[in-house]
């Protein structure tokens, strides 16, 4: 996790420096906005990865002598069968197609996507950790 955190931190710094220089020299709003959004997105991922690393420590795959069965720290519970990935994928496809075809299909896609995402988030509430 630490390697990924450093990777995204470096990416965020790159986009931050590049965006600052671009804003000073180019004065072009579309490029400045694109570099700013890239900086913010990579910075968000970097912050998340640093937080996970500090909370859980090194993962088994980060250690050279780890066994396959080693599970360090917390582990997530994934149910054996769930229809929520299919529902969410169908909702994403309909929403994306609706952007091209029309508002009516976008609304249907969002109506299918929301229960899929809701199910992903709340399907493990009854599982004891």
Tab-separated table of N, CA, C and O in Angstrom:
chain	number	residue	atom	x	y	z
A	1	UNK	N	0.825	-1.182	0.000
A	1	UNK	CA	0.000	0.000	0.000
A	1	UNK	C	0.871	1.248	0.000
A	1	UNK	O	0.496	2.256	-0.569
A	2	UNK	N	1.998	1.157	0.621
A	2	UNK	CA	2.869	2.325	0.710
A	2	UNK	C	3.416	2.720	-0.660
A	2	UNK	O	3.526	3.915	-0.973
A	3	UNK	N	3.739	1.725	-1.469
A	3	UNK	CA	4.252	2.017	-2.809
A	3	UNK	C	3.208	2.737	-3.650
A	3	UNK	O	3.526	3.711	-4.344
A	4	UNK	N	1.973	2.257	-3.587
A	4	UNK	CA	0.906	2.911	-4.333
A	4	UNK	C	0.663	4.331	-3.814
A	4	UNK	O	0.382	5.246	-4.585
A	5	UNK	N	0.768	4.514	-2.514
A	5	UNK	CA	0.584	5.846	-1.945
A	5	UNK	C	1.659	6.805	-2.458
A	5	UNK	O	1.359	7.949	-2.825
A	6	UNK	N	2.905	6.353	-2.486
A	6	UNK	CA	3.979	7.197	-3.018
A	6	UNK	C	3.770	7.477	-4.508
A	6	UNK	O	4.029	8.593	-4.987
A	7	UNK	N	3.306	6.482	-5.239
A	7	UNK	CA	3.073	6.659	-6.674
A	7	UNK	C	2.032	7.748	-6.924
A	7	UNK	O	2.250	8.664	-7.737
A	8	UNK	N	0.902	7.681	-6.221
A	8	UNK	CA	-0.136	8.687	-6.431
A	8	UNK	C	0.233	10.032	-5.824
A	8	UNK	O	-0.210	11.074	-6.309
A	9	UNK	N	1.051	10.040	-4.777
A	9	UNK	CA	1.540	11.307	-4.243
A	9	UNK	C	2.432	11.997	-5.276
A	9	UNK	O	2.316	13.209	-5.501
A	10	UNK	N	3.303	11.228	-5.894
A	10	UNK	CA	4.159	11.780	-6.958
A	10	UNK	C	3.350	12.290	-8.138
A	10	UNK	O	3.658	13.336	-8.715
A	11	UNK	N	2.303	11.549	-8.492
A	11	UNK	CA	1.438	11.985	-9.583
A	11	UNK	C	0.724	13.291	-9.228
A	11	UNK	O	0.627	14.198	-10.058
A	12	UNK	N	0.251	13.396	-7.988
A	12	UNK	CA	-0.418	14.627	-7.556
A	12	UNK	C	0.549	15.803	-7.555
A	12	UNK	O	0.192	16.908	-7.988
A	13	UNK	N	1.763	15.580	-7.084
A	13	UNK	CA	2.761	16.658	-7.089
A	13	UNK	C	3.074	17.079	-8.522
A	13	UNK	O	3.173	18.279	-8.829
A	14	UNK	N	3.209	16.097	-9.417
A	14	UNK	CA	3.479	16.418	-10.824
A	14	UNK	C	2.375	17.293	-11.402
A	14	UNK	O	2.641	18.321	-12.029
A	15	UNK	N	1.118	16.869	-11.201
A	15	UNK	CA	0.016	17.655	-11.750
A	15	UNK	C	-0.105	19.008	-11.062
A	15	UNK	O	-0.491	19.996	-11.688
A	16	UNK	N	0.221	19.092	-9.788
A	16	UNK	CA	0.176	20.373	-9.090
A	16	UNK	C	1.210	21.351	-9.639
A	16	UNK	O	0.902	22.514	-9.911
A	17	UNK	N	2.449	20.874	-9.796
A	17	UNK	CA	3.517	21.741	-10.326
A	17	UNK	C	3.239	22.105	-11.776
A	17	UNK	O	3.351	23.277	-12.176
A	18	UNK	N	2.865	21.110	-12.579
A	18	UNK	CA	2.584	21.373	-13.989
A	18	UNK	C	1.408	22.333	-14.146
A	18	UNK	O	1.442	23.244	-14.981
A	19	UNK	N	0.372	22.128	-13.347
A	19	UNK	CA	-0.789	23.019	-13.419
A	19	UNK	C	-0.460	24.439	-13.002
A	19	UNK	O	-0.966	25.395	-13.582
A	20	UNK	N	0.387	24.583	-11.980
A	20	UNK	CA	0.784	25.931	-11.550
A	20	UNK	C	1.572	26.645	-12.634
A	20	UNK	O	1.318	27.817	-12.932
A	21	UNK	N	2.533	25.947	-13.221
A	21	UNK	CA	3.319	26.557	-14.298
A	21	UNK	C	2.451	26.855	-15.511
A	21	UNK	O	2.612	27.899	-16.165
A	22	UNK	N	1.540	25.946	-15.817
A	22	UNK	CA	0.648	26.156	-16.958
A	22	UNK	C	-0.259	27.356	-16.718
A	22	UNK	O	-0.532	28.132	-17.638
A	23	UNK	N	-0.730	27.524	-15.481
A	23	UNK	CA	-1.603	28.657	-15.179
A	23	UNK	C	-0.863	29.978	-15.314
A	23	UNK	O	-1.435	30.985	-15.743
A	24	UNK	N	0.428	29.979	-14.957
A	24	UNK	CA	1.200	31.216	-15.036
A	24	UNK	C	1.524	31.575	-16.484
A	24	UNK	O	1.387	32.724	-16.899
A	25	UNK	N	1.927	30.578	-17.270
A	25	UNK	CA	2.428	30.876	-18.612
A	25	UNK	C	1.379	30.784	-19.710
A	25	UNK	O	1.466	31.510	-20.706
A	26	UNK	N	0.387	29.912	-19.597
A	26	UNK	CA	-0.522	29.686	-20.717
A	26	UNK	C	-1.777	30.546	-20.651
A	26	UNK	O	-2.280	30.966	-21.682
A	27	UNK	N	-2.337	30.761	-19.467
A	27	UNK	CA	-3.554	31.545	-19.307
A	27	UNK	C	-4.708	30.982	-20.148
A	27	UNK	O	-5.525	31.730	-20.678
A	28	UNK	N	-4.787	29.662	-20.248
A	28	UNK	CA	-5.837	29.026	-21.021
A	28	UNK	C	-6.714	28.225	-20.065
A	28	UNK	O	-6.240	27.314	-19.401
A	29	UNK	N	-7.998	28.566	-19.921
A	29	UNK	CA	-8.811	27.997	-18.848
A	29	UNK	C	-9.084	26.501	-18.955
A	29	UNK	O	-9.181	25.816	-17.944
A	30	UNK	N	-9.206	25.956	-20.160
A	30	UNK	CA	-9.515	24.533	-20.289
A	30	UNK	C	-8.350	23.671	-19.802
A	30	UNK	O	-8.546	22.686	-19.088
A	31	UNK	N	-7.148	24.038	-20.157
A	31	UNK	CA	-5.973	23.291	-19.702
A	31	UNK	C	-5.752	23.412	-18.210
A	31	UNK	O	-5.389	22.439	-17.534
A	32	UNK	N	-5.985	24.599	-17.682
A	32	UNK	CA	-5.845	24.812	-16.236
A	32	UNK	C	-6.870	23.952	-15.492
A	32	UNK	O	-6.539	23.309	-14.488
A	33	UNK	N	-8.095	23.918	-15.975
A	33	UNK	CA	-9.136	23.118	-15.330
A	33	UNK	C	-8.803	21.635	-15.393
A	33	UNK	O	-8.983	20.901	-14.412
A	34	UNK	N	-8.309	21.162	-16.532
A	34	UNK	CA	-7.965	19.744	-16.673
A	34	UNK	C	-6.830	19.358	-15.730
A	34	UNK	O	-6.877	18.306	-15.080
A	35	UNK	N	-5.815	20.192	-15.629
A	35	UNK	CA	-4.703	19.893	-14.732
A	35	UNK	C	-5.113	19.996	-13.268
A	35	UNK	O	-4.654	19.214	-12.427
A	36	UNK	N	-5.997	20.925	-12.948
A	36	UNK	CA	-6.482	21.041	-11.577
A	36	UNK	C	-7.299	19.815	-11.168
A	36	UNK	O	-7.122	19.267	-10.075
A	37	UNK	N	-8.175	19.361	-12.059
A	37	UNK	CA	-8.977	18.168	-11.767
A	37	UNK	C	-8.071	16.941	-11.652
A	37	UNK	O	-8.269	16.088	-10.777
A	38	UNK	N	-7.067	16.833	-12.497
A	38	UNK	CA	-6.124	15.715	-12.402
A	38	UNK	C	-5.368	15.747	-11.082
A	38	UNK	O	-5.167	14.706	-10.444
A	39	UNK	N	-4.965	16.919	-10.653
A	39	UNK	CA	-4.293	17.060	-9.360
A	39	UNK	C	-5.212	16.651	-8.215
A	39	UNK	O	-4.813	15.906	-7.315
A	40	UNK	N	-6.450	17.106	-8.248
A	40	UNK	CA	-7.386	16.799	-7.170
A	40	UNK	C	-7.718	15.304	-7.116
A	40	UNK	O	-7.778	14.716	-6.035
A	41	UNK	N	-7.908	14.680	-8.272
A	41	UNK	CA	-8.247	13.253	-8.279
A	41	UNK	C	-7.076	12.398	-7.806
A	41	UNK	O	-7.256	11.483	-6.998
A	42	UNK	N	-5.873	12.676	-8.280
A	42	UNK	CA	-4.722	11.889	-7.832
A	42	UNK	C	-4.396	12.185	-6.371
A	42	UNK	O	-3.981	11.289	-5.624
A	43	UNK	N	-4.620	13.411	-5.931
A	43	UNK	CA	-4.424	13.734	-4.518
A	43	UNK	C	-5.425	13.023	-3.623
A	43	UNK	O	-5.077	12.551	-2.534
A	44	UNK	N	-6.659	12.901	-4.070
A	44	UNK	CA	-7.674	12.183	-3.306
A	44	UNK	C	-7.289	10.715	-3.143
A	44	UNK	O	-7.384	10.147	-2.049
A	45	UNK	N	-6.834	10.090	-4.213
A	45	UNK	CA	-6.416	8.687	-4.134
A	45	UNK	C	-5.194	8.545	-3.243
A	45	UNK	O	-5.103	7.601	-2.445
A	46	UNK	N	-4.260	9.472	-3.325
A	46	UNK	CA	-3.065	9.413	-2.481
A	46	UNK	C	-3.429	9.527	-1.009
A	46	UNK	O	-2.908	8.773	-0.170
A	47	UNK	N	-4.328	10.429	-0.664
A	47	UNK	CA	-4.749	10.582	0.733
A	47	UNK	C	-5.425	9.307	1.227
A	47	UNK	O	-5.165	8.838	2.336
A	48	UNK	N	-6.273	8.724	0.401
A	48	UNK	CA	-6.931	7.479	0.783
A	48	UNK	C	-5.918	6.363	1.009
A	48	UNK	O	-6.003	5.623	1.993
A	49	UNK	N	-4.937	6.229	0.116
A	49	UNK	CA	-3.947	5.161	0.262
A	49	UNK	C	-3.056	5.369	1.481
A	49	UNK	O	-2.719	4.404	2.175
A	50	UNK	N	-2.673	6.598	1.775
A	50	UNK	CA	-1.883	6.860	2.982
A	50	UNK	C	-2.696	6.542	4.227
A	50	UNK	O	-2.180	5.984	5.197
A	51	UNK	N	-3.965	6.884	4.209
A	51	UNK	CA	-4.829	6.585	5.361
A	51	UNK	C	-4.957	5.085	5.561
A	51	UNK	O	-4.875	4.592	6.690
A	52	UNK	N	-5.152	4.343	4.493
A	52	UNK	CA	-5.256	2.887	4.595
A	52	UNK	C	-3.947	2.274	5.094
A	52	UNK	O	-3.964	1.339	5.887
A	53	UNK	N	-2.828	2.800	4.617
A	53	UNK	CA	-1.535	2.267	5.041
A	53	UNK	C	-1.313	2.511	6.532
A	53	UNK	O	-0.842	1.636	7.251
A	54	UNK	N	-1.666	3.702	6.991
A	54	UNK	CA	-1.479	3.998	8.417
A	54	UNK	C	-2.422	3.192	9.302
A	54	UNK	O	-2.095	2.845	10.426
A	55	UNK	N	-3.601	2.889	8.794
A	55	UNK	CA	-4.573	2.140	9.581
A	55	UNK	C	-4.266	0.642	9.599
A	55	UNK	O	-4.319	0.013	10.645
A	56	UNK	N	-3.915	0.056	8.455
A	56	UNK	CA	-3.750	-1.392	8.355
A	56	UNK	C	-2.307	-1.857	8.309
A	56	UNK	O	-2.046	-3.048	8.451
A	57	UNK	N	-1.357	-0.957	8.062
A	57	UNK	CA	0.047	-1.374	7.970
A	57	UNK	C	0.342	-2.040	6.636
A	57	UNK	O	-0.387	-1.892	5.659
A	58	UNK	N	1.416	-2.799	6.631
A	58	UNK	CA	1.836	-3.462	5.391
A	58	UNK	C	0.927	-4.650	5.094
A	58	UNK	O	0.541	-5.392	5.973
A	59	UNK	N	0.640	-4.839	3.830
A	59	UNK	CA	-0.176	-5.964	3.399
A	59	UNK	C	0.701	-7.199	3.241
A	59	UNK	O	1.920	-7.090	3.095
A	60	UNK	N	0.119	-8.398	3.261
A	60	UNK	CA	0.923	-9.606	3.063
A	60	UNK	C	1.671	-9.607	1.731
A	60	UNK	O	2.798	-10.093	1.653
A	61	UNK	N	1.087	-9.073	0.685
A	61	UNK	CA	1.771	-9.073	-0.611
A	61	UNK	C	2.933	-8.086	-0.657
A	61	UNK	O	3.749	-8.124	-1.575
A	62	UNK	N	3.020	-7.196	0.322
A	62	UNK	CA	4.148	-6.277	0.398
A	62	UNK	C	5.348	-6.894	1.107
A	62	UNK	O	6.448	-6.353	1.041
A	63	UNK	N	5.136	-7.999	1.800
A	63	UNK	CA	6.214	-8.666	2.524
A	63	UNK	C	6.769	-9.807	1.686
A	63	UNK	O	6.016	-10.617	1.129
A	64	UNK	N	8.084	-9.928	1.644
A	64	UNK	CA	8.717	-10.954	0.818
A	64	UNK	C	8.474	-12.370	1.304
A	64	UNK	O	8.311	-13.289	0.513
A	65	UNK	N	8.451	-12.595	2.604
A	65	UNK	CA	8.311	-13.938	3.137
A	65	UNK	C	6.901	-14.312	3.531
A	65	UNK	O	6.705	-15.276	4.280
A	66	UNK	N	5.901	-13.617	3.047
A	66	UNK	CA	4.529	-13.887	3.459
A	66	UNK	C	4.003	-15.145	2.780
A	66	UNK	O	4.353	-15.464	1.651
A	67	UNK	N	3.160	-15.865	3.487
A	67	UNK	CA	2.496	-17.046	2.943
A	67	UNK	C	1.224	-16.622	2.210
A	67	UNK	O	0.700	-15.543	2.427
A	68	UNK	N	0.728	-17.512	1.364
A	68	UNK	CA	-0.488	-17.213	0.633
A	68	UNK	C	-1.662	-17.071	1.593
A	68	UNK	O	-2.537	-16.227	1.413
A	69	UNK	N	-1.690	-17.858	2.637
A	69	UNK	CA	-2.807	-17.825	3.573
A	69	UNK	C	-2.704	-16.684	4.588
A	69	UNK	O	-3.576	-16.521	5.424
A	70	UNK	N	-1.625	-15.895	4.542
A	70	UNK	CA	-1.459	-14.800	5.491
A	70	UNK	C	-2.485	-13.715	5.225
A	70	UNK	O	-2.628	-13.236	4.110
A	71	UNK	N	-3.204	-13.362	6.252
A	71	UNK	CA	-4.136	-12.244	6.156
A	71	UNK	C	-3.793	-11.316	7.306
A	71	UNK	O	-4.069	-11.612	8.457
A	72	UNK	N	-3.169	-10.200	6.986
A	72	UNK	CA	-2.784	-9.259	8.028
A	72	UNK	C	-3.819	-8.178	8.183
A	72	UNK	O	-4.357	-7.668	7.211
A	73	UNK	N	-4.129	-7.824	9.399
A	73	UNK	CA	-5.051	-6.715	9.641
A	73	UNK	C	-6.478	-7.083	9.310
A	73	UNK	O	-6.910	-8.221	9.451
A	74	UNK	N	-7.220	-6.114	8.823
A	74	UNK	CA	-8.622	-6.317	8.527
A	74	UNK	C	-8.791	-7.007	7.189
A	74	UNK	O	-7.988	-6.869	6.285
A	75	UNK	N	-9.856	-7.757	7.063
A	75	UNK	CA	-10.217	-8.321	5.769
A	75	UNK	C	-11.695	-8.058	5.532
A	75	UNK	O	-12.490	-8.002	6.462
A	76	UNK	N	-12.046	-7.897	4.302
A	76	UNK	CA	-13.426	-7.578	3.963
A	76	UNK	C	-14.230	-8.859	3.764
A	76	UNK	O	-13.678	-9.915	3.491
A	77	UNK	N	-15.510	-8.738	3.914
A	77	UNK	CA	-16.409	-9.858	3.673
A	77	UNK	C	-17.067	-9.662	2.325
A	77	UNK	O	-17.685	-8.636	2.060
A	78	UNK	N	-16.926	-10.650	1.451
A	78	UNK	CA	-17.548	-10.598	0.145
A	78	UNK	C	-18.528	-11.756	0.035
A	78	UNK	O	-18.132	-12.913	0.160
A	79	UNK	N	-19.806	-11.492	-0.167
A	79	UNK	CA	-20.776	-12.579	-0.236
A	79	UNK	C	-20.530	-13.448	-1.467
A	79	UNK	O	-20.011	-12.981	-2.490
A	80	UNK	N	-20.912	-14.718	-1.351
A	80	UNK	CA	-20.674	-15.657	-2.443
A	80	UNK	C	-21.476	-15.295	-3.687
A	80	UNK	O	-20.969	-15.365	-4.805
A	81	UNK	N	-22.730	-14.915	-3.500
A	81	UNK	CA	-23.583	-14.572	-4.635
A	81	UNK	C	-24.241	-13.227	-4.372
A	81	UNK	O	-24.856	-13.018	-3.342
A	82	UNK	N	-24.098	-12.360	-5.345
A	82	UNK	CA	-24.726	-11.056	-5.231
A	82	UNK	C	-25.105	-10.582	-6.630
A	82	UNK	O	-24.327	-10.706	-7.576
A	83	UNK	N	-26.317	-10.061	-6.754
A	83	UNK	CA	-26.766	-9.548	-8.043
A	83	UNK	C	-26.478	-8.055	-8.197
A	83	UNK	O	-26.723	-7.495	-9.258
A	84	UNK	N	-25.961	-7.451	-7.158
A	84	UNK	CA	-25.722	-6.009	-7.222
A	84	UNK	C	-24.672	-5.596	-8.254
A	84	UNK	O	-24.827	-4.543	-8.878
A	85	UNK	N	-23.615	-6.379	-8.500
A	85	UNK	CA	-22.700	-5.979	-9.579
A	85	UNK	C	-23.375	-5.950	-10.942
A	85	UNK	O	-23.120	-5.058	-11.752
A	86	UNK	N	-24.260	-6.894	-11.195
A	86	UNK	CA	-24.960	-6.929	-12.481
A	86	UNK	C	-25.910	-5.742	-12.597
A	86	UNK	O	-25.989	-5.097	-13.646
A	87	UNK	N	-26.609	-5.440	-11.514
A	87	UNK	CA	-27.539	-4.308	-11.522
A	87	UNK	C	-26.780	-2.998	-11.716
A	87	UNK	O	-27.187	-2.136	-12.509
A	88	UNK	N	-25.654	-2.841	-11.006
A	88	UNK	CA	-24.867	-1.613	-11.144
A	88	UNK	C	-24.271	-1.490	-12.542
A	88	UNK	O	-24.233	-0.396	-13.120
A	89	UNK	N	-23.803	-2.595	-13.106
A	89	UNK	CA	-23.246	-2.554	-14.465
A	89	UNK	C	-24.317	-2.210	-15.491
A	89	UNK	O	-24.080	-1.414	-16.415
A	90	UNK	N	-25.503	-2.781	-15.332
A	90	UNK	CA	-26.595	-2.453	-16.252
A	90	UNK	C	-26.987	-0.980	-16.113
A	90	UNK	O	-27.247	-0.298	-17.117
A	91	UNK	N	-27.018	-0.486	-14.887
A	91	UNK	CA	-27.331	0.930	-14.681
A	91	UNK	C	-26.294	1.852	-15.300
A	91	UNK	O	-26.641	2.874	-15.899
A	92	UNK	N	-25.021	1.488	-15.159
A	92	UNK	CA	-23.957	2.300	-15.790
A	92	UNK	C	-24.090	2.283	-17.303
A	92	UNK	O	-23.926	3.314	-17.967
A	93	UNK	N	-24.367	1.114	-17.873
A	93	UNK	CA	-24.504	1.010	-19.328
A	93	UNK	C	-25.697	1.828	-19.821
A	93	UNK	O	-25.592	2.547	-20.828
A	94	UNK	N	-26.815	1.728	-19.129
A	94	UNK	CA	-27.990	2.497	-19.540
A	94	UNK	C	-27.771	3.996	-19.376
A	94	UNK	O	-28.206	4.786	-20.219
A	95	UNK	N	-27.106	4.397	-18.309
A	95	UNK	CA	-26.829	5.822	-18.107
A	95	UNK	C	-25.897	6.344	-19.193
A	95	UNK	O	-26.106	7.433	-19.741
A	96	UNK	N	-24.850	5.591	-19.496
A	96	UNK	CA	-23.930	6.003	-20.561
A	96	UNK	C	-24.594	6.062	-21.915
A	96	UNK	O	-24.361	6.977	-22.711
A	97	UNK	N	-25.441	5.069	-22.199
A	97	UNK	CA	-26.178	5.084	-23.462
A	97	UNK	C	-27.196	6.216	-23.481
A	97	UNK	O	-27.452	6.815	-24.523
A	98	UNK	N	-27.753	6.523	-22.313
A	98	UNK	CA	-28.726	7.607	-22.228
A	98	UNK	C	-28.120	8.971	-22.494
A	98	UNK	O	-28.810	9.870	-22.977
A	99	UNK	N	-26.835	9.136	-22.202
A	99	UNK	CA	-26.168	10.402	-22.520
A	99	UNK	C	-26.187	10.633	-24.029
A	99	UNK	O	-26.333	11.760	-24.502
A	100	UNK	N	-26.088	9.547	-24.786
A	100	UNK	CA	-26.088	9.658	-26.243
A	100	UNK	C	-27.508	9.724	-26.803
A	100	UNK	O	-27.813	10.530	-27.672
A	101	UNK	N	-28.389	8.883	-26.283
A	101	UNK	CA	-29.715	8.727	-26.875
A	101	UNK	C	-30.745	9.730	-26.371
A	101	UNK	O	-31.629	10.113	-27.119
A	102	UNK	N	-30.687	10.066	-25.105
A	102	UNK	CA	-31.670	11.031	-24.626
A	102	UNK	C	-31.857	10.973	-23.125
A	102	UNK	O	-31.435	10.032	-22.448
A	103	UNK	N	-32.525	11.992	-22.612
A	103	UNK	CA	-32.724	12.130	-21.177
A	103	UNK	C	-33.561	10.998	-20.598
A	103	UNK	O	-33.311	10.539	-19.482
A	104	UNK	N	-34.537	10.509	-21.335
A	104	UNK	CA	-35.406	9.451	-20.828
A	104	UNK	C	-34.610	8.199	-20.488
A	104	UNK	O	-34.850	7.569	-19.454
A	105	UNK	N	-33.643	7.819	-21.322
A	105	UNK	CA	-32.834	6.630	-21.052
A	105	UNK	C	-31.832	6.898	-19.925
A	105	UNK	O	-31.521	5.996	-19.143
A	106	UNK	N	-31.358	8.120	-19.812
A	106	UNK	CA	-30.482	8.473	-18.697
A	106	UNK	C	-31.211	8.331	-17.371
A	106	UNK	O	-30.657	7.795	-16.404
A	107	UNK	N	-32.437	8.795	-17.311
A	107	UNK	CA	-33.224	8.682	-16.082
A	107	UNK	C	-33.509	7.225	-15.729
A	107	UNK	O	-33.471	6.844	-14.557
A	108	UNK	N	-33.794	6.399	-16.724
A	108	UNK	CA	-33.979	4.971	-16.469
A	108	UNK	C	-32.680	4.357	-15.957
A	108	UNK	O	-32.672	3.560	-15.009
A	109	UNK	N	-31.563	4.732	-16.573
A	109	UNK	CA	-30.260	4.215	-16.141
A	109	UNK	C	-29.929	4.607	-14.720
A	109	UNK	O	-29.435	3.791	-13.931
A	110	UNK	N	-30.204	5.838	-14.356
A	110	UNK	CA	-29.964	6.283	-12.978
A	110	UNK	C	-30.893	5.536	-12.023
A	110	UNK	O	-30.484	5.154	-10.918
A	111	UNK	N	-32.121	5.287	-12.460
A	111	UNK	CA	-33.056	4.526	-11.645
A	111	UNK	C	-32.622	3.084	-11.432
A	111	UNK	O	-32.943	2.469	-10.417
A	112	UNK	N	-31.892	2.515	-12.356
A	112	UNK	CA	-31.348	1.154	-12.197
A	112	UNK	C	-30.027	1.206	-11.433
A	112	UNK	O	-29.724	0.317	-10.634
A	113	UNK	N	-29.240	2.231	-11.655
A	113	UNK	CA	-27.923	2.343	-11.027
A	113	UNK	C	-28.005	2.580	-9.524
A	113	UNK	O	-27.230	1.996	-8.751
A	114	UNK	N	-28.904	3.416	-9.073
A	114	UNK	CA	-28.996	3.744	-7.648
A	114	UNK	C	-29.253	2.522	-6.758
A	114	UNK	O	-28.572	2.360	-5.740
A	115	UNK	N	-30.190	1.628	-7.092
A	115	UNK	CA	-30.336	0.437	-6.244
A	115	UNK	C	-29.100	-0.464	-6.266
A	115	UNK	O	-28.765	-1.097	-5.264
A	116	UNK	N	-28.411	-0.517	-7.400
A	116	UNK	CA	-27.190	-1.322	-7.464
A	116	UNK	C	-26.102	-0.783	-6.557
A	116	UNK	O	-25.453	-1.533	-5.820
A	117	UNK	N	-25.904	0.517	-6.568
A	117	UNK	CA	-24.897	1.132	-5.696
A	117	UNK	C	-25.336	1.030	-4.239
A	117	UNK	O	-24.527	0.716	-3.351
A	118	UNK	N	-26.609	1.258	-3.963
A	118	UNK	CA	-27.134	1.137	-2.611
A	118	UNK	C	-26.927	-0.279	-2.082
A	118	UNK	O	-26.554	-0.485	-0.928
A	119	UNK	N	-27.165	-1.272	-2.929
A	119	UNK	CA	-26.952	-2.656	-2.531
A	119	UNK	C	-25.493	-2.961	-2.250
A	119	UNK	O	-25.163	-3.695	-1.307
A	120	UNK	N	-24.597	-2.442	-3.091
A	120	UNK	CA	-23.159	-2.621	-2.844
A	120	UNK	C	-22.762	-2.082	-1.476
A	120	UNK	O	-22.006	-2.705	-0.747
A	121	UNK	N	-23.261	-0.919	-1.152
A	121	UNK	CA	-22.849	-0.253	0.081
A	121	UNK	C	-23.414	-0.955	1.310
A	121	UNK	O	-22.713	-1.145	2.311
A	122	UNK	N	-24.661	-1.381	1.250
A	122	UNK	CA	-25.332	-1.862	2.445
A	122	UNK	C	-25.568	-3.369	2.492
A	122	UNK	O	-26.265	-3.849	3.382
A	123	UNK	N	-24.994	-4.155	1.595
A	123	UNK	CA	-25.274	-5.582	1.590
A	123	UNK	C	-24.608	-6.324	2.745
A	123	UNK	O	-25.029	-7.412	3.112
A	124	UNK	N	-23.582	-5.772	3.371
A	124	UNK	CA	-22.872	-6.464	4.430
A	124	UNK	C	-23.180	-5.919	5.824
A	124	UNK	O	-22.427	-6.159	6.760
A	125	UNK	N	-24.261	-5.207	5.978
A	125	UNK	CA	-24.559	-4.628	7.289
A	125	UNK	C	-24.831	-5.694	8.333
A	125	UNK	O	-24.496	-5.521	9.502
A	126	UNK	N	-25.417	-6.806	7.960
A	126	UNK	CA	-25.726	-7.839	8.929
A	126	UNK	C	-24.580	-8.786	9.236
A	126	UNK	O	-24.661	-9.629	10.120
A	127	UNK	N	-23.463	-8.635	8.525
A	127	UNK	CA	-22.332	-9.537	8.729
A	127	UNK	C	-21.492	-9.067	9.901
A	127	UNK	O	-21.024	-7.924	9.926
A	128	UNK	N	-21.265	-9.913	10.918
A	128	UNK	CA	-20.435	-9.502	12.053
A	128	UNK	C	-18.956	-9.467	11.677
A	128	UNK	O	-18.457	-10.341	11.007
A	129	UNK	N	-18.280	-8.424	12.109
A	129	UNK	CA	-16.844	-8.321	11.813
A	129	UNK	C	-16.042	-8.574	13.044
A	129	UNK	O	-16.227	-8.179	14.096
